[in-house]
CSV table of C-alpha atoms in Angstrom, one decimal:
chain,number,residue,atom,x,y,z
A,18,MET,CA,-26.3,-7.7,12.1
A,19,SER,CA,-27.8,-7.6,8.7
A,20,LYS,CA,-27.4,-10.2,6.0
A,21,SER,CA,-25.3,-8.0,3.8
A,22,SER,CA,-22.9,-7.3,6.6
A,23,LYS,CA,-22.3,-11.0,7.1
A,24,ILE,CA,-21.6,-11.4,3.4
A,25,LEU,CA,-19.1,-8.5,3.5
A,26,ILE,CA,-17.4,-10.1,6.5
A,27,ALA,CA,-17.2,-13.4,4.7
A,28,VAL,CA,-15.8,-11.8,1.5
A,29,LEU,CA,-13.1,-9.8,3.5
A,30,ALA,CA,-12.2,-12.9,5.6
A,31,ALA,CA,-11.9,-15.0,2.5
A,32,LEU,CA,-9.6,-12.4,0.9
A,33,LEU,CA,-7.4,-12.2,4.1
A,34,ILE,CA,-7.2,-16.0,4.3
A,35,GLY,CA,-6.4,-16.2,0.6
A,36,CYS,CA,-3.5,-13.7,1.0
A,37,GLY,CA,-2.4,-15.5,4.1
A,38,ALA,CA,-2.3,-18.8,2.3
A,39,PHE,CA,-0.1,-17.2,-0.3
A,40,PHE,CA,2.5,-16.3,2.3
A,41,LEU,CA,2.6,-20.0,3.5
A,42,LEU,CA,2.7,-21.6,0.1
A,43,ALA,CA,5.3,-19.4,-1.5
A,44,PRO,CA,8.8,-21.0,-1.8
A,45,LYS,CA,11.0,-20.0,1.1
A,46,SER,CA,14.4,-20.9,-0.2
A,47,ALA,CA,16.2,-18.2,-2.2
A,48,GLU,CA,18.1,-19.5,-5.1
A,49,VAL,CA,18.6,-16.8,-7.6
A,50,ALA,CA,18.3,-13.0,-7.2
A,51,LEU,CA,17.5,-10.8,-10.2
A,52,VAL,CA,18.5,-7.2,-9.8
A,53,TYR,CA,16.6,-4.7,-11.9
A,54,LEU,CA,17.7,-1.2,-12.4
A,55,ASP,CA,15.4,1.2,-14.2
A,56,GLY,CA,13.3,-1.6,-15.6
A,57,GLU,CA,16.2,-3.5,-17.1
A,58,LEU,CA,17.9,-6.6,-15.8
A,59,TYR,CA,21.1,-5.3,-14.2
A,60,CYS,CA,22.6,-8.6,-13.0
A,61,GLU,CA,21.7,-12.1,-11.8
A,62,VAL,CA,23.1,-13.3,-8.6
A,63,GLU,CA,23.4,-17.0,-7.6
A,64,LEU,CA,22.5,-17.3,-4.0
A,65,SER,CA,22.7,-21.0,-3.2
A,66,GLY,CA,26.4,-21.3,-3.7
A,67,VAL,CA,27.5,-18.2,-1.7
A,68,LYS,CA,30.0,-19.0,1.1
A,69,GLU,CA,31.5,-15.7,1.9
A,70,SER,CA,29.4,-12.6,1.9
A,71,TYR,CA,30.3,-9.8,-0.5
A,72,THR,CA,28.9,-6.4,-1.5
A,73,LEU,CA,27.4,-5.6,-4.9
A,74,SER,CA,27.0,-2.0,-6.1
A,75,ILE,CA,23.9,-1.4,-8.1
A,76,GLY,CA,23.9,1.7,-10.2
A,77,GLU,CA,25.2,4.8,-8.5
A,78,GLY,CA,23.3,4.9,-5.2
A,79,ASN,CA,22.7,1.4,-4.0
A,80,VAL,CA,24.9,-1.3,-2.5
A,81,ALA,CA,23.6,-4.8,-1.9
A,82,LEU,CA,25.0,-7.4,0.5
A,83,VAL,CA,25.0,-10.9,-0.8
A,84,GLU,CA,25.2,-13.6,1.9
A,85,ALA,CA,24.8,-17.3,2.1
A,86,GLY,CA,21.2,-17.9,1.1
A,87,GLY,CA,20.1,-14.3,1.0
A,88,ILE,CA,20.5,-10.8,-0.4
A,89,SER,CA,19.7,-7.5,1.2
A,90,MET,CA,20.3,-3.8,0.6
A,91,GLN,CA,23.2,-2.6,2.6
A,92,SER,CA,23.1,1.1,1.8
A,93,ALA,CA,21.2,3.5,-0.4
A,94,ASP,CA,21.4,7.2,-1.0
A,95,CYS,CA,17.6,7.7,-1.0
A,96,PRO,CA,16.0,9.7,1.8
A,97,ASP,CA,13.5,7.1,3.1
A,98,GLN,CA,16.0,4.1,3.5
A,99,LEU,CA,13.0,1.7,3.2
A,100,CYS,CA,15.0,-0.7,1.1
A,101,VAL,CA,17.7,-1.0,3.7
A,102,LYS,CA,15.1,-1.6,6.5
A,103,GLN,CA,13.4,-4.3,4.4
A,104,GLY,CA,16.1,-6.8,5.2
A,105,LYS,CA,16.6,-9.9,3.2
A,106,ALA,CA,14.6,-10.3,0.0
A,107,THR,CA,12.1,-13.2,-0.1
A,108,VAL,CA,10.0,-14.5,-2.9
A,109,LEU,CA,7.0,-12.7,-1.6
A,110,GLN,CA,8.8,-9.5,-0.6
A,111,PRO,CA,11.2,-8.2,-3.2
A,112,VAL,CA,13.4,-5.4,-1.9
A,113,THR,CA,12.5,-2.3,-3.7
A,114,CYS,CA,14.1,1.1,-3.7
A,115,LEU,CA,11.5,3.3,-5.4
A,116,PRO,CA,13.4,6.5,-5.5
A,117,ASN,CA,16.4,4.9,-7.3
A,118,LYS,CA,14.2,2.5,-9.3
A,119,VAL,CA,16.1,-0.6,-8.1
A,120,THR,CA,14.3,-3.9,-7.5
A,121,ILE,CA,15.8,-7.1,-6.2
A,122,ILE,CA,13.6,-10.1,-7.0
A,123,VAL,CA,14.3,-13.5,-5.5
A,124,GLU,CA,13.3,-16.7,-7.1
A,125,GLY,CA,13.1,-20.1,-5.4
A,126,ALA,CA,14.1,-23.3,-6.9
A,127,ALA,CA,11.9,-24.4,-9.8
A,128,ASP,CA,11.0,-27.7,-8.1
A,129,SER,CA,10.3,-26.1,-4.7
A,130,GLU,CA,6.8,-27.5,-4.6
A,131,VAL,CA,8.2,-30.9,-4.0
A,132,ASP,CA,8.7,-31.3,-0.2
A,133,ILE,CA,10.6,-34.6,-0.1
A,134,VAL,CA,11.7,-37.0,-2.7
A,135,ILE,CA,11.4,-40.6,-1.4
A,136,GLY,CA,13.7,-43.3,-2.8
A,137,GLY,CA,15.5,-40.9,-5.0
B,8,MET,CA,-25.3,27.6,3.7
B,9,LYS,CA,-22.9,27.8,0.8
B,10,VAL,CA,-20.3,29.6,2.8
B,11,LYS,CA,-20.7,27.1,5.6
B,12,LYS,CA,-20.1,24.2,3.2
B,13,LEU,CA,-17.1,25.9,1.7
B,14,CYS,CA,-15.6,26.5,5.1
B,15,ILE,CA,-16.2,22.9,6.3
B,16,LEU,CA,-14.8,21.5,3.1
B,17,ALA,CA,-11.7,23.7,3.5
B,18,LEU,CA,-11.4,22.6,7.1
B,19,LEU,CA,-11.7,18.9,6.2
B,20,THR,CA,-9.0,19.3,3.6
B,21,ALA,CA,-6.8,21.0,6.1
B,22,ILE,CA,-7.4,18.3,8.7
B,23,ALA,CA,-6.7,15.6,6.1
B,24,LEU,CA,-3.4,17.3,5.1
B,25,VAL,CA,-2.2,17.7,8.7
B,26,ILE,CA,-3.0,14.0,9.4
B,27,PHE,CA,-1.2,13.1,6.1
B,28,VAL,CA,2.0,15.1,7.0
B,29,ALA,CA,1.9,13.9,10.7
B,30,GLU,CA,1.6,10.3,9.6
B,31,GLY,CA,4.6,10.7,7.3
B,32,GLN,CA,6.7,11.6,10.3
B,33,ILE,CA,6.0,8.3,12.1
B,34,PRO,CA,8.7,5.8,11.2
B,35,PRO,CA,7.2,2.8,9.3
B,36,VAL,CA,6.4,-0.2,11.4
B,37,ILE,CA,6.6,-2.6,8.5
B,38,ALA,CA,9.3,-1.7,6.0
B,39,VAL,CA,7.4,-2.5,2.9
B,40,PRO,CA,6.8,0.3,0.4
B,41,GLY,CA,3.1,1.0,0.1
B,42,VAL,CA,2.2,-0.3,3.6
B,43,LYS,CA,0.9,2.5,5.8
B,44,LEU,CA,-2.2,3.3,7.8
B,45,GLY,CA,-3.6,6.0,5.6
B,46,LEU,CA,-5.2,7.8,8.5
B,47,SER,CA,-6.1,10.9,6.3
B,48,ASN,CA,-8.6,8.7,4.4
B,49,ILE,CA,-10.8,8.9,7.5
B,50,ILE,CA,-11.5,12.5,6.4
B,51,VAL,CA,-12.2,11.5,2.8
B,52,LEU,CA,-14.6,8.9,4.0
B,53,LEU,CA,-16.4,11.4,6.3
B,54,THR,CA,-16.6,13.9,3.5
B,55,MET,CA,-18.1,11.3,1.2
B,56,TYR,CA,-20.8,10.3,3.7
B,57,ILE,CA,-21.6,13.8,4.9
B,58,TYR,CA,-21.7,15.6,1.5
B,59,GLY,CA,-21.3,13.2,-1.3
B,60,ARG,CA,-19.0,11.9,-4.0
B,61,ARG,CA,-18.1,15.2,-5.7
B,62,GLU,CA,-17.0,16.8,-2.5
B,63,ALA,CA,-15.0,13.8,-1.4
B,64,ALA,CA,-13.3,13.8,-4.8
B,65,ALA,CA,-12.3,17.4,-4.3
B,66,VAL,CA,-10.9,16.8,-0.8
B,67,LEU,CA,-9.0,13.7,-2.0
B,68,GLY,CA,-7.6,15.5,-5.0
B,69,LEU,CA,-6.4,18.4,-3.0
B,70,LYS,CA,-4.9,16.1,-0.4
B,71,ILE,CA,-3.0,14.2,-3.0
B,72,ILE,CA,-1.7,17.3,-4.8
B,73,LEU,CA,-0.8,19.4,-1.7
B,74,GLY,CA,0.4,16.3,0.2
B,75,SER,CA,3.0,15.5,-2.4
B,76,VAL,CA,4.0,19.2,-2.5
B,77,PHE,CA,4.5,19.1,1.3
B,78,SER,CA,6.3,15.8,1.3
B,79,GLY,CA,8.6,17.1,-1.5
B,80,GLN,CA,8.6,13.9,-3.5
B,81,LEU,CA,7.3,14.1,-7.0
B,82,MET,CA,7.3,10.3,-7.3
B,83,SER,CA,4.9,9.9,-4.5
B,84,PHE,CA,2.4,12.0,-6.4
B,85,PHE,CA,2.0,9.3,-9.1
B,86,TYR,CA,1.6,6.6,-6.6
B,87,SER,CA,-0.9,8.5,-4.5
B,88,ALA,CA,-2.8,9.6,-7.6
B,89,ALA,CA,-3.2,6.1,-9.1
B,90,GLY,CA,-4.1,4.7,-5.7
B,91,GLY,CA,-6.5,7.5,-5.0
B,92,VAL,CA,-8.3,7.3,-8.3
B,93,LEU,CA,-8.8,3.6,-8.0
B,94,ALA,CA,-9.8,3.8,-4.3
B,95,PHE,CA,-12.2,6.6,-5.0
B,96,ALA,CA,-13.9,4.6,-7.9
B,97,VAL,CA,-14.5,1.7,-5.5
B,98,LEU,CA,-15.7,3.9,-2.7
B,99,ALA,CA,-18.1,5.9,-5.0
B,100,LEU,CA,-19.5,2.6,-6.3
B,101,LEU,CA,-19.9,1.1,-2.9
B,102,LYS,CA,-21.6,4.2,-1.5
B,103,GLY,CA,-24.6,3.3,-3.6
B,104,ILE,CA,-24.6,-0.3,-2.5
B,105,LEU,CA,-23.7,-0.3,1.2
B,106,THR,CA,-25.4,1.5,4.0
B,107,GLU,CA,-23.9,4.1,6.3
B,108,LYS,CA,-23.4,1.4,8.9
B,109,GLN,CA,-21.0,-0.5,6.6
B,110,ILE,CA,-18.4,2.2,6.0
B,111,TRP,CA,-15.8,-0.2,7.5
B,112,ALA,CA,-16.3,-2.6,4.6
B,113,ALA,CA,-16.3,0.1,1.9
B,114,SER,CA,-13.1,1.4,3.4
B,115,ALA,CA,-11.5,-2.0,3.4
B,116,PHE,CA,-12.2,-2.5,-0.3
B,117,GLY,CA,-11.2,1.1,-1.1
B,118,ALA,CA,-7.8,0.6,0.7
B,119,ALA,CA,-7.2,-2.7,-1.2
B,120,ALA,CA,-8.0,-0.9,-4.5
B,121,HIS,CA,-5.6,1.9,-3.5
B,122,ASN,CA,-2.8,-0.6,-3.0
B,123,ILE,CA,-3.5,-2.3,-6.3
B,124,GLY,CA,-3.3,1.1,-8.0
B,125,GLN,CA,0.0,1.8,-6.4
B,126,LEU,CA,1.3,-1.6,-7.4
B,127,ILE,CA,0.3,-1.0,-11.0
B,128,VAL,CA,2.2,2.3,-11.1
B,129,ALA,CA,5.2,0.7,-9.4
B,130,ILE,CA,5.2,-2.0,-12.1
B,131,ALA,CA,5.0,0.7,-14.8
B,132,ILE,CA,7.7,2.8,-13.3
B,133,LEU,CA,10.1,0.1,-12.3
B,134,GLY,CA,9.3,-1.9,-15.5
B,135,THR,CA,9.3,-5.3,-13.8
B,136,GLU,CA,6.0,-7.1,-13.8
B,137,LYS,CA,7.4,-9.6,-11.3
B,138,LEU,CA,6.6,-7.0,-8.6
B,139,ALA,CA,3.1,-8.5,-8.8
B,140,TRP,CA,4.4,-10.9,-6.0
B,141,TYR,CA,3.8,-7.9,-3.7
B,142,LEU,CA,0.1,-8.2,-4.3
B,143,PRO,CA,-0.9,-10.6,-1.5
B,144,VAL,CA,1.1,-8.5,1.0
B,145,LEU,CA,-0.4,-5.3,-0.2
B,146,LEU,CA,-3.9,-6.7,-0.4
B,147,PHE,CA,-3.6,-8.0,3.1
B,148,SER,CA,-2.3,-4.8,4.6
B,149,GLY,CA,-4.8,-2.8,2.6
B,150,ILE,CA,-7.8,-4.7,4.0
B,151,VAL,CA,-6.4,-4.5,7.6
B,152,THR,CA,-5.6,-0.8,7.5
B,153,GLY,CA,-8.8,0.0,5.5
B,154,LEU,CA,-10.9,-1.7,8.2
B,155,PHE,CA,-9.2,0.4,10.8
B,156,THR,CA,-9.7,3.7,9.1
B,157,GLY,CA,-13.2,2.6,8.2
B,158,PHE,CA,-14.1,2.0,11.8
B,159,CYS,CA,-12.6,5.3,12.7
B,160,ALA,CA,-14.8,7.1,10.2
B,161,GLN,CA,-17.8,5.0,11.3
B,162,ILE,CA,-17.3,6.2,14.9
B,163,CYS,CA,-16.7,9.8,13.9
B,164,LEU,CA,-19.6,10.3,11.5
B,165,PRO,CA,-22.5,10.6,13.9
B,166,ARG,CA,-20.5,12.7,16.3
B,167,LEU,CA,-19.3,15.1,13.6
B,168,ARG,CA,-22.9,15.5,12.3
B,169,LYS,CA,-24.1,16.3,15.8
B,170,ALA,CA,-21.2,18.7,16.5
B,171,VAL,CA,-21.4,20.7,13.3
B,172,LYS,CA,-25.1,20.3,12.7
B,173,LEU,CA,-24.7,19.1,9.2
């Protein structure tokens, strides 16, 4: 194997590991969901205090399901149904309905980088 | 010679389109917009290494235009076009740097560039720059799928050359 091939493998491996580390480091708890329709903030949903699940219609075609600690797309009138299959939105994987221009972005708690507070 | 080239380029474009349409019928394994194998890029890679950059650009351009006509979604044209232009720029650049035995690497970088282009268009269309959170997922999947299509092209190239006597 040539030297340049080794460098290429190293660069690609570093990129893959870098992306992988991003998955691990990203905050996992979903606190607030921001729903965007056509590039504008449609509504903000508090996720941490949800006890009973309810549905939320977004625009004309989409219905989201808000549950305790998560939000997902329940139904959409688009042909590919990708947003419904995506399941719950996470910080790294917003739920997006490209045909209807709907995006659900989840944000974790601001202090999520702190694992444990000792003696607090 | 010219007729032969014209025929083979037309054939390659047709093959790329068939693969593109057939792949669209496979239900997505990972339900994230933008994550797909991109098998038709094997043909674009082969064209680039058999003929050159200009010919590959022609096949890619036709595949994008006709592909979005066949899939019937205007939106997908913008995504494919942005991804295609960026991926092509990277591939054309790497063709001068990497050897023919390193198509797999060129393909991985090209696919990553393709996904970055799509993300930029998604951010522009949806108007939310927070979609940039998608980047690690898309980069990761781009590199993995790019490696796969790159290896496929790598394996096909000598066989195709021998079969068609290019």
